[in-house]
CSV table of C-alpha atoms and ligand atoms in Angstrom, one decimal:
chain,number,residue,atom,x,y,z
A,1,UNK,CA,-9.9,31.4,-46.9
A,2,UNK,CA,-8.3,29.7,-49.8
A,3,UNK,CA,-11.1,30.5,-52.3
A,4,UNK,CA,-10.6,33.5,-54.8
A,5,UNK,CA,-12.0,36.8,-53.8
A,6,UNK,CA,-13.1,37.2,-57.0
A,7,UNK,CA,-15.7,33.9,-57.1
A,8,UNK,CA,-16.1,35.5,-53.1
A,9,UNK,CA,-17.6,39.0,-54.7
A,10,UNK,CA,-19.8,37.1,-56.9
A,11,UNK,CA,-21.3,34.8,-54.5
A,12,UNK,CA,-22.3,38.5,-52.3
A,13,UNK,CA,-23.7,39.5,-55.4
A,14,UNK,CA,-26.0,37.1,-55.4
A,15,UNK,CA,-26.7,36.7,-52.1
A,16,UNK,CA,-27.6,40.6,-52.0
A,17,UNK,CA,-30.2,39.9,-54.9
A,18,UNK,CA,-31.6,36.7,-52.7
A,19,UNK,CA,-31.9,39.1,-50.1
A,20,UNK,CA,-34.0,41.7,-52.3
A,21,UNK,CA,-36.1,38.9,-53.4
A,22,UNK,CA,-37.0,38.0,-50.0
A,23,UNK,CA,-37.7,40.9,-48.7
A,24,UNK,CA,-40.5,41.4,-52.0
A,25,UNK,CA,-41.8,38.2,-50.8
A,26,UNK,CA,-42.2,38.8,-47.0
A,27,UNK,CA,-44.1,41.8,-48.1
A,28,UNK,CA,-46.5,39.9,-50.4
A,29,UNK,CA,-46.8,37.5,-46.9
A,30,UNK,CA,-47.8,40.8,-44.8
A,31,UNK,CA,-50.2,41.8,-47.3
A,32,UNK,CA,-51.9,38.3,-46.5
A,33,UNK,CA,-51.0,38.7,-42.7
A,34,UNK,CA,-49.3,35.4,-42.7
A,35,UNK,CA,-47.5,36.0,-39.6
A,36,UNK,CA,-45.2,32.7,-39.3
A,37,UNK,CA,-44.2,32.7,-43.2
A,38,UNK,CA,-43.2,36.3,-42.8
A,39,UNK,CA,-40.7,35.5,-39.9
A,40,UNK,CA,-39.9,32.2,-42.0
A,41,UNK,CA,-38.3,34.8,-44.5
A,42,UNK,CA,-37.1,37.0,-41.7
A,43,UNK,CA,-35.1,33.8,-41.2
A,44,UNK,CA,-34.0,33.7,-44.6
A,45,UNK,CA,-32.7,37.7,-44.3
A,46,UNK,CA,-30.7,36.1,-41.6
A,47,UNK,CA,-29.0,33.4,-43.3
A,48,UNK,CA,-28.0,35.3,-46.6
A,49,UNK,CA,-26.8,38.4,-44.3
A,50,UNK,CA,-24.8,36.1,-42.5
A,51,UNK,CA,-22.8,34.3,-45.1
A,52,UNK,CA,-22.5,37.6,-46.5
A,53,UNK,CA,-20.9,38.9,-43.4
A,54,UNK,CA,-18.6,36.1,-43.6
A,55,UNK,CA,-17.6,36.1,-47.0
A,56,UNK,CA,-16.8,39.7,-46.3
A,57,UNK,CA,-14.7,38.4,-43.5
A,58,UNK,CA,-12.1,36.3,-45.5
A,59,UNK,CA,-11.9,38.6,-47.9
A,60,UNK,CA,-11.0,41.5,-45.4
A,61,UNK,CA,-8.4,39.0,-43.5
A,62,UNK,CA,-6.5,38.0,-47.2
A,63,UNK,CA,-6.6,41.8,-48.0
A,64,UNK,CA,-4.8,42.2,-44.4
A,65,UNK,CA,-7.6,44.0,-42.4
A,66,UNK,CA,-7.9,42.1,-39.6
A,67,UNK,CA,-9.8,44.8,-37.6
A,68,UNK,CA,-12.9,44.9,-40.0
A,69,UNK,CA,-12.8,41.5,-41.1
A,70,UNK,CA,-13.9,41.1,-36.9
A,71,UNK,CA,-16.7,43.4,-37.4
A,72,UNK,CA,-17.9,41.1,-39.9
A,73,UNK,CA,-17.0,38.2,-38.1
A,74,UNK,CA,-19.4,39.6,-35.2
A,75,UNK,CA,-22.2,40.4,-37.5
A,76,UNK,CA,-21.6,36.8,-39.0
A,77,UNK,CA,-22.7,35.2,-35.7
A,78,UNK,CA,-25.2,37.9,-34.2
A,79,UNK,CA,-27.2,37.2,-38.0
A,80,UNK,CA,-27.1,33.6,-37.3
A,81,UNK,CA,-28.0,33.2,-33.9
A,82,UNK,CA,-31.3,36.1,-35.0
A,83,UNK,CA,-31.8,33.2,-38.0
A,84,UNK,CA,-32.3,30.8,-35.0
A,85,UNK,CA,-34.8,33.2,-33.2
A,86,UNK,CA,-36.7,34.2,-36.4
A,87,UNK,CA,-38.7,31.2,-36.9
A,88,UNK,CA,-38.1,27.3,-35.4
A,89,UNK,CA,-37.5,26.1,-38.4
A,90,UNK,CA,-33.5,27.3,-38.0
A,91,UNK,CA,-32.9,25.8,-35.2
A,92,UNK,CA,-30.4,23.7,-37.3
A,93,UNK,CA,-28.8,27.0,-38.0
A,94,UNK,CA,-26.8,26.8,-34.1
A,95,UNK,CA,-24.0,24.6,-35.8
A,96,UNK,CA,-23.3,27.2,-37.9
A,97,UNK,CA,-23.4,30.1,-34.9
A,98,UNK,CA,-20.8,27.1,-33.6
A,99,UNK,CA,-18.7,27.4,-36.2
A,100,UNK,CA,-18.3,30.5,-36.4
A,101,UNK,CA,-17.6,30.6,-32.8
A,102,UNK,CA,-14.6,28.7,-33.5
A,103,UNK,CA,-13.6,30.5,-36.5
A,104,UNK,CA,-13.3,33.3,-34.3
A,105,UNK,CA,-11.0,31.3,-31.0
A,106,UNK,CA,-8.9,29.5,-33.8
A,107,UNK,CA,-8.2,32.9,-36.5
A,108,UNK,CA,-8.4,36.3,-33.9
A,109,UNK,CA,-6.2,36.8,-31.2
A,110,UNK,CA,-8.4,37.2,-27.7
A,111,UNK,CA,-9.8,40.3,-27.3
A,112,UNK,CA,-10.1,43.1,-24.3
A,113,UNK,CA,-13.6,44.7,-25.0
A,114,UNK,CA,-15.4,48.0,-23.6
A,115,UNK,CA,-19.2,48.7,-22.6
A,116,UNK,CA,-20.3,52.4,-22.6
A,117,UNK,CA,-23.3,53.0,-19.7
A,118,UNK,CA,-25.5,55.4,-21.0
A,119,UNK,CA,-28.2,57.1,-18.6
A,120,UNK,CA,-31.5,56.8,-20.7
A,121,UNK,CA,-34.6,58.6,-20.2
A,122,UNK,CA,-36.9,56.1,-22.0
A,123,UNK,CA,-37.1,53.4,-24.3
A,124,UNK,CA,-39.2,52.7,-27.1
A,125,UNK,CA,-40.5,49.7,-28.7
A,126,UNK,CA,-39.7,49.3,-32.3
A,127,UNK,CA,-42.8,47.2,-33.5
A,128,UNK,CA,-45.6,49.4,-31.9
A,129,UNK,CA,-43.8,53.0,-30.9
A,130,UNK,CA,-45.3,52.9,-27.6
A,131,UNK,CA,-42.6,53.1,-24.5
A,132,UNK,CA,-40.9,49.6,-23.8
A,133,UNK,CA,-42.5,47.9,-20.7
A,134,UNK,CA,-45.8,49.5,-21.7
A,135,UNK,CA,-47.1,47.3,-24.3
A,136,UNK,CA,-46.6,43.3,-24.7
A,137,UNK,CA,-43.5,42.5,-27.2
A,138,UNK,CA,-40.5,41.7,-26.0
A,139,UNK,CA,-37.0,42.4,-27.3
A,140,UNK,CA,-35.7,40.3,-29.6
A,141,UNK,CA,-38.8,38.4,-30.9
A,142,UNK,CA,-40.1,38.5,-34.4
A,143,UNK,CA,-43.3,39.9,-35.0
A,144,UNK,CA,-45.2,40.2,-38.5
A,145,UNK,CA,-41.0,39.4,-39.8
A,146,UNK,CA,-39.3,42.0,-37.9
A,147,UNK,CA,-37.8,41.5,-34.8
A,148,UNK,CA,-38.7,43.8,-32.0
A,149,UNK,CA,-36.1,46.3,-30.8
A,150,UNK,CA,-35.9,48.5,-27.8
A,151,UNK,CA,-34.9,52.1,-29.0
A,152,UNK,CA,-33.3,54.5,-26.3
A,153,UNK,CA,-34.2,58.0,-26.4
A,154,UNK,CA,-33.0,61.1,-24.7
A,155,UNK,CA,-29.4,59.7,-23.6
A,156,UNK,CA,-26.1,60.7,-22.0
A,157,UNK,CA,-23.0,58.9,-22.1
A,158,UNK,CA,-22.5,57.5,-18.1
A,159,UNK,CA,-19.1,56.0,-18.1
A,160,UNK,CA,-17.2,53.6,-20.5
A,161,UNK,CA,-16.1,50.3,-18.6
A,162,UNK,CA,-13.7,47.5,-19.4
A,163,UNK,CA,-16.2,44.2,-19.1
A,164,UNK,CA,-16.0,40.3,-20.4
A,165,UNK,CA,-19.3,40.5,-22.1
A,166,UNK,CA,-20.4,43.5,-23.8
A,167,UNK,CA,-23.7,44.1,-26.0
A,168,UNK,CA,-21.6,44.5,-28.4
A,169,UNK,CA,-18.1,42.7,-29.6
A,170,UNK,CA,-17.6,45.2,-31.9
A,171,UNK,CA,-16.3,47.1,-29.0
A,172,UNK,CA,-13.2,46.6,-28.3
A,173,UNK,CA,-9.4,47.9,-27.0
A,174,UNK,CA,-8.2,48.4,-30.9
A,175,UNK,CA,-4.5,49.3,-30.1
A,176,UNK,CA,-2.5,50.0,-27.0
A,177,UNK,CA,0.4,52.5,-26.5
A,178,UNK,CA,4.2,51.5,-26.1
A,179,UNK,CA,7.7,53.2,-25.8
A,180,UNK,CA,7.9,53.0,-29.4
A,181,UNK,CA,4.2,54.2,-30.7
A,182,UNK,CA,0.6,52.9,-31.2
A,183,UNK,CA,0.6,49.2,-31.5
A,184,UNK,CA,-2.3,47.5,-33.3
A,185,UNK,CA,-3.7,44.6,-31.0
A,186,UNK,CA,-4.5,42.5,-33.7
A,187,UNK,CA,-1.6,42.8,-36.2
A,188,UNK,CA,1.1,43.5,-33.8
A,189,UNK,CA,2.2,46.2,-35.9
A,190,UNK,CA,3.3,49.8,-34.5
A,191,UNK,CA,0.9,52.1,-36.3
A,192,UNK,CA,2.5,55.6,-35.2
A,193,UNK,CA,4.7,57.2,-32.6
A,194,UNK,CA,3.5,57.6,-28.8
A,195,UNK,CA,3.1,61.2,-29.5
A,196,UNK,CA,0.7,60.8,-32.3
A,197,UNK,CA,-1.1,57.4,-30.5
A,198,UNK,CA,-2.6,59.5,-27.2
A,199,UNK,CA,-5.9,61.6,-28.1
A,200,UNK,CA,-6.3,60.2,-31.8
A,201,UNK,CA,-9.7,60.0,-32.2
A,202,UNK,CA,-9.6,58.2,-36.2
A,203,UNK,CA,-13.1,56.8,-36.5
A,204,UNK,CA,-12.8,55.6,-32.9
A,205,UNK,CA,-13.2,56.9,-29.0
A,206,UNK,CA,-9.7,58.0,-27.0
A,207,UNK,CA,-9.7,57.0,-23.8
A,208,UNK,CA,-6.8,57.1,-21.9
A,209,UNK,CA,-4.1,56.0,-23.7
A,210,UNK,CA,-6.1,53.5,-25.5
A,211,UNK,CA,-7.9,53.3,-28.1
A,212,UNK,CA,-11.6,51.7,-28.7
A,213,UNK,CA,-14.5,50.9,-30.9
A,214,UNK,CA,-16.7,52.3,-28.2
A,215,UNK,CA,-20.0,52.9,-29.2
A,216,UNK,CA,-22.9,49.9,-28.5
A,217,UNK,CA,-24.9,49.7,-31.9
B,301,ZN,ZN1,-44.5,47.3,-28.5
């Protein structure tokens, strides 16, 4: 928090040219189907994205956006805990997951957070294409250095709940509405007047008289 932005944007700098480098050399260990050196650098993707995410998130909080310096507080920890499923060789890397995890109980206020259901009419697998359940990887594995994900096709939105633990922290109650306007849930600060806060859509979903990051990415 202390350290200059400046020397901050530098360090992302190189950490985006590590990350270009490593991706050139999981490439070179595809074309020689090494399979566990490739997810060893899949690892490494994970590192460098998440100290980037959490260089970006001090920088964010001392230019006073507290609302995306959470985003990247969130993609700080989800890129650390995939370092830790890439390859066994992070398994060291759950202190840092840790601290982040108090980074996040000591800096943001607690958080109310939203989970859309979406009705799906299939899912498919990321590594091979084929439908999810079909073939034999498994969500969230690495395979050849890219974890496998399960893609939903054909969706409808179902219903948007309040919930403790959503597949995503990213979605979240952003501000809530009082006699005097919008108020931001994370500065405290009244963003607009009541009659401007209900059915402002702004980047995020209206619901209610609320407003939320509501999409699960
Ligand atoms: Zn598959």
């Amino acid at each position: 928090m202390t350290r200059d932005s400046e020397l901050q944007e530098e360090c992302i700098s190189r950490l985006r040219e590590m990350r270009r480098e490593c991706a050139e050399v999981k490439k070179n260990a595809l074309d020689q189907v090494n399979e566990d050196f490739a997810n060893i650098l899949l690892g490494f993707e994970c590192v460098v994205d998440s100290l980037r995410h959490e260089l970006r998130m001090w920088i964010a909080l001392k230019e006073g956006q507290p609302d995306a310096a959470w985003d990247r507080l969130i993609s700080a920890q989800e890129a650390g805990r995939a370092a830790v499923r890439a390859h066994r060789g992070f398994s060291a890397l759950t202190e840092h997951v840790e601290r982040l995890d108090c980074i996040e109980k000591v800096v943001f206020p607690p958080q109310v957070f939203v989970s859309t259901g979406f009705i799906v009419g299939s899912q498919e697998c990321s590594i091979c294409g084929t439908e999810y359940g079909d073939c034999d990887h498994l969500e969230g594995i690495p395979y050849n250095g890219e974890f496998c994900l399960v893609l939903p096709k054909r969706t409808a939105i179902d219903h948007v709940a309040i919930v403790d633990h959503p597949r995503d922290r990213r979605c979240r109650i952003t501000t809530v509405p009082t006699d005097q306007g919008s108020r931001n849930r994370m500065t405290w600060k009244l963003e607009s007047s009541a009659s401007e806060s209900t059915g402002s859509m702004a980047g995020n979903q209206s619901h209610a008289d609320c407003q939320f990051n509501g999409f699960w990415r």
